[in-house]
XYZ file of C-alpha atoms in Angstrom:
502
model
C -0.036 -0.119 -0.049
C 1.485 3.356 -0.766
C 2.071 6.103 2.094
C -0.287 8.370 0.955
C -3.073 5.682 0.749
C -2.346 4.541 4.068
C -2.118 8.078 5.391
C -5.335 8.766 4.190
C -6.780 5.420 5.635
C -5.141 6.945 8.938
C -7.387 10.136 8.573
C -10.504 8.485 8.405
C -10.609 6.728 11.369
C -9.274 9.411 13.239
C -12.283 11.391 11.876
C -14.665 8.297 13.026
C -13.715 8.974 16.202
C -14.064 12.769 16.306
C -10.321 14.091 16.229
C -11.352 16.627 13.280
C -12.699 16.816 9.646
C -16.211 18.479 8.791
C -19.040 16.017 6.692
C -18.956 18.820 4.076
C -16.156 20.937 2.946
C -16.847 24.962 3.029
C -14.366 28.326 2.866
C -12.366 28.965 5.488
C -13.633 32.015 7.807
C -12.950 35.334 7.244
C -13.498 38.466 9.090
C -14.447 40.388 5.983
C -13.269 39.940 2.310
C -14.352 38.088 -0.893
C -15.728 34.726 -0.528
C -18.536 32.737 -2.728
C -20.129 31.862 0.490
C -23.011 34.547 0.764
C -24.064 33.793 4.363
C -24.406 30.845 6.167
C -23.986 28.788 9.828
C -20.411 27.481 10.073
C -20.783 26.209 13.495
C -22.154 23.098 12.328
C -18.951 22.386 9.589
C -15.824 23.960 11.261
C -16.868 23.656 15.133
C -18.728 21.028 16.569
C -17.930 18.096 13.814
C -14.321 19.130 15.031
C -15.002 16.859 17.959
C -17.324 14.538 16.237
C -21.324 14.114 15.522
C -22.592 10.594 15.393
C -23.328 9.304 11.421
C -25.981 7.355 10.638
C -25.369 3.607 10.964
C -23.499 1.815 7.593
C -22.914 -1.710 6.719
C -19.158 -1.743 6.725
C -16.888 -2.446 4.179
C -14.467 -4.906 4.327
C -10.777 -4.188 1.932
C -8.169 -6.602 2.385
C -5.142 -5.210 3.698
C -1.305 -6.404 3.502
C 0.273 -8.327 6.579
C 2.906 -5.351 6.238
C 0.569 -2.717 6.590
C 1.310 -1.228 9.947
C -1.803 -0.483 12.885
C -1.935 2.852 13.995
C -2.407 3.668 17.834
C -5.321 6.599 18.397
C -5.717 8.023 21.752
C -9.317 7.813 23.096
C -11.167 11.693 23.324
C -11.678 13.029 25.307
C -9.373 12.259 28.070
C -11.547 12.691 31.347
C -10.576 12.068 34.987
C -13.253 9.410 36.208
C -16.350 10.682 37.490
C -16.606 10.852 41.651
C -18.395 7.849 43.159
C -22.020 9.117 45.841
C -20.184 10.814 48.830
C -21.442 11.793 51.759
C -23.395 14.893 51.836
C -21.049 17.817 51.106
C -21.261 21.737 52.633
C -24.343 23.654 51.137
C -27.545 24.993 52.363
C -29.998 22.988 54.470
C -32.273 20.597 52.660
C -35.408 22.433 53.133
C -33.898 25.628 51.878
C -32.278 23.941 48.890
C -35.281 22.473 47.540
C -37.161 25.498 47.624
C -34.714 27.403 45.967
C -34.688 24.340 43.577
C -38.346 25.490 42.336
C -41.820 24.287 43.394
C -42.404 19.904 43.235
C -45.518 17.968 42.698
C -46.728 16.095 45.914
C -46.032 12.850 43.903
C -43.938 11.903 40.609
C -45.362 11.428 37.677
C -45.526 7.699 36.332
C -42.575 6.436 34.504
C -40.471 3.518 33.950
C -37.654 2.848 36.222
C -35.066 2.842 33.854
C -36.048 6.556 32.704
C -33.922 9.268 34.493
C -34.955 12.757 33.876
C -38.350 13.618 32.104
C -38.359 16.064 28.892
C -39.193 18.982 30.787
C -36.182 18.671 32.709
C -33.670 18.363 29.897
C -35.053 21.264 27.780
C -34.982 24.686 29.089
C -38.901 25.107 29.442
C -41.673 25.789 31.707
C -40.525 24.347 34.548
C -37.460 26.463 34.575
C -39.555 29.379 34.705
C -39.772 29.877 38.572
C -36.078 28.410 38.877
C -33.437 31.438 39.655
C -30.015 29.720 39.020
C -27.962 32.708 40.496
C -29.963 32.461 43.979
C -29.306 28.968 43.862
C -25.386 29.002 43.028
C -25.080 31.714 45.318
C -26.632 29.865 48.397
C -23.718 27.282 47.956
C -20.203 28.071 49.168
C -18.347 26.733 46.014
C -16.432 28.294 43.285
C -19.077 28.347 40.708
C -20.408 31.540 41.970
C -17.086 33.232 42.041
C -15.538 31.743 38.565
C -15.594 34.694 35.963
C -14.160 34.511 31.945
C -14.529 36.291 29.235
C -17.649 35.047 26.721
C -18.681 37.108 23.532
C -15.813 39.603 24.642
C -17.758 40.418 28.159
C -16.917 39.557 31.767
C -19.548 36.644 32.787
C -19.967 34.784 35.975
C -20.718 31.518 36.851
C -24.525 31.761 36.812
C -24.441 33.968 33.934
C -22.488 31.468 32.163
C -24.947 28.759 33.398
C -28.066 31.079 31.991
C -26.078 31.706 28.759
C -26.123 28.225 27.831
C -29.478 27.463 29.277
C -31.038 29.991 26.815
C -28.845 29.707 24.026
C -29.010 25.780 23.753
C -32.449 25.172 25.392
C -30.481 22.997 27.894
C -32.233 23.103 31.757
C -30.207 24.823 33.797
C -30.511 22.360 36.828
C -29.469 20.034 34.541
C -25.788 21.925 33.813
C -25.512 22.963 37.517
C -25.898 19.541 38.099
C -23.439 17.711 35.621
C -21.066 20.579 36.812
C -21.126 19.316 40.676
C -21.387 15.699 39.643
C -18.168 15.967 37.539
C -16.004 18.737 39.707
C -18.093 19.828 42.767
C -18.360 23.379 41.198
C -20.908 24.250 43.853
C -19.220 22.749 46.950
C -15.384 22.852 46.606
C -14.110 26.328 47.397
C -11.471 25.989 44.708
C -11.361 24.311 41.508
C -8.003 23.256 40.200
C -7.065 25.709 36.844
C -6.758 22.793 34.837
C -10.439 21.800 35.779
C -11.405 25.692 34.902
C -10.109 25.184 31.805
C -11.621 21.701 31.257
C -13.842 21.218 33.309
C -15.712 17.874 31.353
C -12.385 16.636 30.008
C -12.866 17.527 25.878
C -9.390 19.340 25.882
C -9.643 20.959 22.495
C -8.431 24.521 21.686
C -11.884 25.629 21.074
C -13.058 23.694 24.259
C -10.967 25.918 26.511
C -13.002 27.728 29.116
C -16.326 27.018 31.473
C -18.308 28.635 28.566
C -16.777 26.339 25.925
C -16.971 23.206 27.748
C -20.511 23.896 28.701
C -21.127 24.608 24.955
C -19.809 21.277 23.826
C -21.657 19.627 26.830
C -25.162 21.027 26.122
C -24.568 20.672 22.071
C -23.425 16.709 22.650
C -26.679 15.981 24.800
C -29.107 17.930 22.265
C -27.379 15.220 19.453
C -28.589 12.695 21.787
C -32.418 14.824 22.220
C -32.522 15.179 18.706
C -30.672 13.879 16.542
C -31.444 10.045 17.862
C -34.887 9.865 17.030
C -35.079 12.731 14.219
C -32.076 11.860 12.050
C -30.880 7.956 12.379
C -27.684 9.381 14.428
C -27.802 6.312 16.689
C -23.879 5.544 17.030
C -22.978 5.530 21.115
C -19.175 6.660 21.723
C -17.790 5.657 24.474
C -14.115 6.554 26.363
C -12.706 3.344 25.104
C -14.859 2.013 22.354
C -18.160 2.257 20.344
C -21.404 0.356 19.830
C -23.761 0.462 16.561
C -27.217 1.732 18.766
C -28.185 2.717 22.142
C -31.120 1.358 24.609
C -34.314 1.769 23.205
C -37.419 2.246 24.655
C -36.210 5.158 26.550
C -38.000 9.307 26.333
C -35.413 12.023 24.624
C -34.929 13.202 27.876
C -33.123 10.127 29.088
C -31.475 9.427 26.341
C -29.934 12.579 25.502
C -28.427 12.563 29.317
C -26.981 9.223 28.667
C -25.656 9.585 25.080
C -23.239 12.455 27.044
C -22.860 9.638 30.365
C -21.275 7.566 27.530
C -18.979 10.233 26.631
C -17.579 10.137 30.053
C -17.537 6.435 30.472
C -15.836 3.118 29.190
C -18.140 1.044 27.345
C -18.176 -1.683 30.714
C -19.202 1.445 32.999
C -22.012 2.718 31.112
C -25.219 1.066 32.545
C -23.424 1.672 36.000
C -23.248 5.474 35.351
C -27.013 5.653 33.821
C -28.617 3.909 36.241
C -31.331 5.554 38.615
C -29.226 5.047 41.427
C -25.765 6.079 39.819
C -23.691 8.719 40.970
C -24.494 11.462 38.352
C -28.407 10.762 39.561
C -27.676 10.836 43.098
C -26.002 14.377 42.949
C -29.112 15.618 41.350
C -31.387 13.947 43.537
C -29.327 15.543 46.521
C -29.691 18.708 45.035
C -32.815 19.044 43.606
C -34.981 16.948 44.349
C -37.137 13.579 42.692
C -36.981 15.020 38.981
C -40.117 13.633 37.971
C -41.815 15.521 40.963
C -41.195 18.404 38.247
C -42.001 16.720 35.107
C -44.410 18.708 32.564
C -46.233 16.460 30.350
C -46.603 16.956 27.124
C -44.211 19.994 26.252
C -45.882 19.471 22.379
C -49.619 19.091 22.858
C -51.294 16.859 20.130
C -51.974 19.104 17.182
C -50.010 21.754 17.488
C -49.422 24.314 14.850
C -46.863 26.848 14.411
C -47.642 30.679 13.897
C -47.381 31.738 10.261
C -44.470 34.044 9.679
C -43.400 36.811 6.937
C -39.633 36.640 5.633
C -37.607 38.630 7.769
C -36.911 41.590 5.744
C -38.726 44.370 3.889
C -41.441 43.972 1.135
C -40.136 44.891 -2.091
C -36.635 43.832 -0.874
C -34.918 40.716 -2.525
C -32.712 38.650 -0.518
C -31.153 35.251 -0.982
C -32.248 31.706 0.613
C -28.387 30.257 1.871
C -29.120 27.891 4.701
C -32.562 25.030 4.420
C -32.660 22.793 7.425
C -29.834 22.905 10.280
C -29.553 22.715 13.657
C -31.098 25.507 15.752
C -28.018 26.535 17.575
C -25.276 23.964 17.358
C -25.087 20.922 15.147
C -27.063 18.954 17.852
C -30.233 20.238 17.924
C -33.424 19.779 15.616
C -32.886 20.791 11.826
C -35.505 23.568 11.803
C -33.478 26.869 11.221
C -33.200 28.249 7.803
C -30.510 31.253 6.552
C -31.242 34.249 4.476
C -28.505 36.397 2.850
C -29.007 40.383 2.297
C -27.488 42.382 -0.958
C -27.078 42.477 -4.904
C -25.269 40.180 -7.239
C -22.951 43.344 -7.161
C -21.943 42.901 -3.189
C -19.243 41.262 -2.040
C -19.454 37.880 -0.034
C -17.961 36.731 3.015
C -18.733 38.674 6.203
C -18.917 42.517 5.313
C -20.794 45.330 6.338
C -24.245 45.250 5.594
C -25.667 48.511 7.841
C -27.729 49.353 4.770
C -30.428 46.214 5.342
C -32.430 45.216 8.323
C -33.870 42.148 9.387
C -37.138 42.690 10.458
C -39.638 41.119 12.647
C -41.014 38.178 11.155
C -44.324 38.581 13.593
C -45.644 40.495 16.223
C -44.507 39.949 19.812
C -42.393 41.083 22.595
C -38.709 40.779 22.447
C -37.616 39.167 25.254
C -33.864 38.897 24.566
C -31.033 40.903 22.916
C -28.058 40.181 23.181
C -24.559 39.469 21.317
C -25.635 38.076 17.577
C -29.086 37.150 19.013
C -32.773 38.433 19.058
C -35.275 36.115 20.581
C -39.154 37.350 20.458
C -42.087 35.685 21.923
C -44.992 35.054 19.904
C -48.075 33.925 22.634
C -47.537 37.569 24.770
C -46.345 36.132 27.856
C -43.038 37.293 28.178
C -41.162 34.354 28.620
C -38.697 32.747 26.134
C -39.322 29.326 27.795
C -42.927 29.345 27.507
C -45.118 28.591 24.254
C -43.543 29.720 20.661
C -40.112 31.223 20.754
C -38.790 32.972 17.307
C -34.909 33.020 17.458
C -33.382 35.442 15.092
C -29.232 35.013 15.148
C -26.578 37.147 13.808
C -27.554 40.181 14.515
C -25.028 43.281 14.906
C -24.777 44.769 18.037
C -25.057 48.189 16.510
C -28.535 49.563 15.904
C -30.228 46.281 17.444
C -33.734 46.159 19.207
C -33.698 46.401 22.839
C -35.357 43.679 24.842
C -38.801 44.758 26.090
C -40.004 46.038 23.232
C -43.274 45.113 21.422
C -42.351 44.460 18.017
C -44.720 44.113 14.855
C -44.793 42.496 11.751
C -41.795 44.513 9.794
C -40.533 46.376 12.363
C -36.765 46.484 12.097
C -34.905 44.425 14.544
C -30.633 45.276 13.312
C -28.335 44.500 10.777
C -27.442 41.204 9.522
C -24.195 40.292 10.209
C -21.590 37.056 11.191
C -21.641 37.946 15.222
C -22.971 35.736 17.393
C -21.636 32.248 17.029
C -19.985 31.148 13.404
C -20.715 32.100 10.525
C -18.913 32.317 6.747
C -21.188 35.192 5.558
C -23.586 37.843 6.867
C -27.063 36.558 6.587
C -29.690 36.712 9.630
C -30.432 32.723 10.764
C -33.946 31.897 11.707
C -35.464 29.281 14.268
C -38.151 28.087 16.368
C -38.930 26.652 19.862
C -42.142 25.573 21.499
C -41.816 24.845 25.350
C -37.844 24.762 25.223
C -38.083 22.279 22.625
C -36.274 22.975 19.154
C -39.046 22.254 16.267
C -37.815 20.505 13.159
C -38.981 21.970 9.891
C -39.491 18.372 8.083
C -39.471 14.612 9.268
C -40.485 12.813 12.990
C -41.545 15.245 15.350
C -41.500 17.945 12.805
C -43.913 21.144 12.965
C -44.262 22.608 9.058
C -42.012 25.575 8.547
C -44.273 27.972 6.435
C -42.827 31.482 5.984
C -44.921 34.255 3.664
C -46.936 31.457 2.396
C -43.338 29.732 1.332
C -42.828 26.166 2.832
C -39.424 24.805 3.950
C -38.665 21.467 3.007
C -35.227 19.380 2.753
C -33.256 16.970 0.919
C -31.856 15.143 4.409
C -28.482 16.814 4.562
C -28.261 20.409 6.676
C -28.112 23.152 4.844
C -29.803 21.245 1.544
C -32.989 21.945 0.706
C -36.002 23.990 -0.724
C -38.943 26.868 -0.381
C -41.760 25.947 -2.490
C -44.734 28.352 -2.774
C -48.164 27.399 -4.894
C -47.773 29.298 -8.139
C -44.071 30.041 -8.007
C -41.007 28.155 -9.094
C -39.259 26.511 -6.430
C -36.763 27.881 -4.859
C -33.100 25.752 -3.899
C -30.905 27.005 -1.223
C -27.482 27.549 -2.196
C -24.436 29.379 -0.193
C -24.118 32.143 -2.800
C -26.276 34.303 -4.944
C -27.863 32.403 -7.919
C -30.727 34.347 -9.839
C -33.685 32.343 -10.122
C -32.578 29.538 -7.986
C -32.294 30.904 -4.222
C -33.509 34.967 -4.572
C -36.820 35.944 -2.819
C -38.840 38.820 -2.424
C -40.083 39.636 0.672
C -43.690 41.101 1.329
C -43.501 42.020 5.209
C -45.155 45.255 5.609
C -44.707 47.466 8.999
C -47.750 45.893 11.704
C -49.342 43.422 8.960
C -49.178 39.928 9.916
C -49.723 37.255 8.416
C -52.886 34.928 9.227
């Protein structure tokens, strides 16, 4: 076998265990300047997949090899210290105070199979998070988490802020994130955390994963892959510290599967059953901190017959923008494929990340703005002013300059801000649009999906992220492309200020 063929074989094996390698190549990121990519998210391809996300199971093809072919030695990803075992109750507020701060509970737990660990409502940042004040809870403990500070998006943020930011962006319940930190490194109860653990709390030692925010970002995205991808996209492989298996256990609810999927990544295969048992060290920590999770079950998160509110194109009537990204992850590659991308500009404008301050992203519906932060604007569509309940519309890559303030009651067509590359990884200036209901990321197609209509156009997919269509009766089909192609992905808006789609 030639040296080059052997090297390619080694790279393929390394890619399968998750060291690097995007599944679909895109041009490199750049701050400004020409590129063939007009505007689409790049985090799915250039960031999270450098670690890995599972691929659909395929029947392996056996290729004869020469006896002289060397066998590469590959390090197991990620390196991590063994999870702590159950210990006597560490310092913290009395149980009654702890449980009161943890939030209200029902008198008895919801019925569930014994192997289910947590309800779906304790996995997503949904209705049961409304009455949970993560800062008050964390500050009641003596541990290091409340004193930790690091820069996120160029701003100093402390431990409670980081927990809330990850919960909000990835829609993973803050109670679950706090419990995982305590299980892995006693961040709530230990006065100091060693510097190495502050940088790599969960053992994912990669350049892009340094710091508490980045470690939790990896954890949240990874758990979301178990919650959504395993049921919606047939991503079923389970990866351990020392091996992998083609399929996880069946018959679990999504919250349990998402949590178990991550616990596998922290375990050797022989230890996984013990790590995901109802009396496992993690579940003992969770119950000590927050009580029985099934006493907070909220079911169903997605009621039968749920219909999505109709939306308008998120730019002004008469303007032409470009459909640059068909369904892909709402926030990170692990979440449901329900987000779509649109880029501004004319065929004469530059590509890549460019100053689009002459263009405005506009509200696609009526409703109050509940979040306006670095790159992100979130709009509540049911009027209760909460991002955890009902329909939530997420606009990402909104420039800080001229962005709308939280608390404003937005009308359809009202300016929200300028499209940009701010807020996550992006290959070009655009706006990213996604939906959640009761904290659940909503897919546009396939299992557990709710159709995505926007100005009468229905979102379609080819089964590969970013690849798909928009169709509307009487109009030529539009096909997503990462560049401007007149007649293929150009779209004119009908979004008039104050006139909502019916």
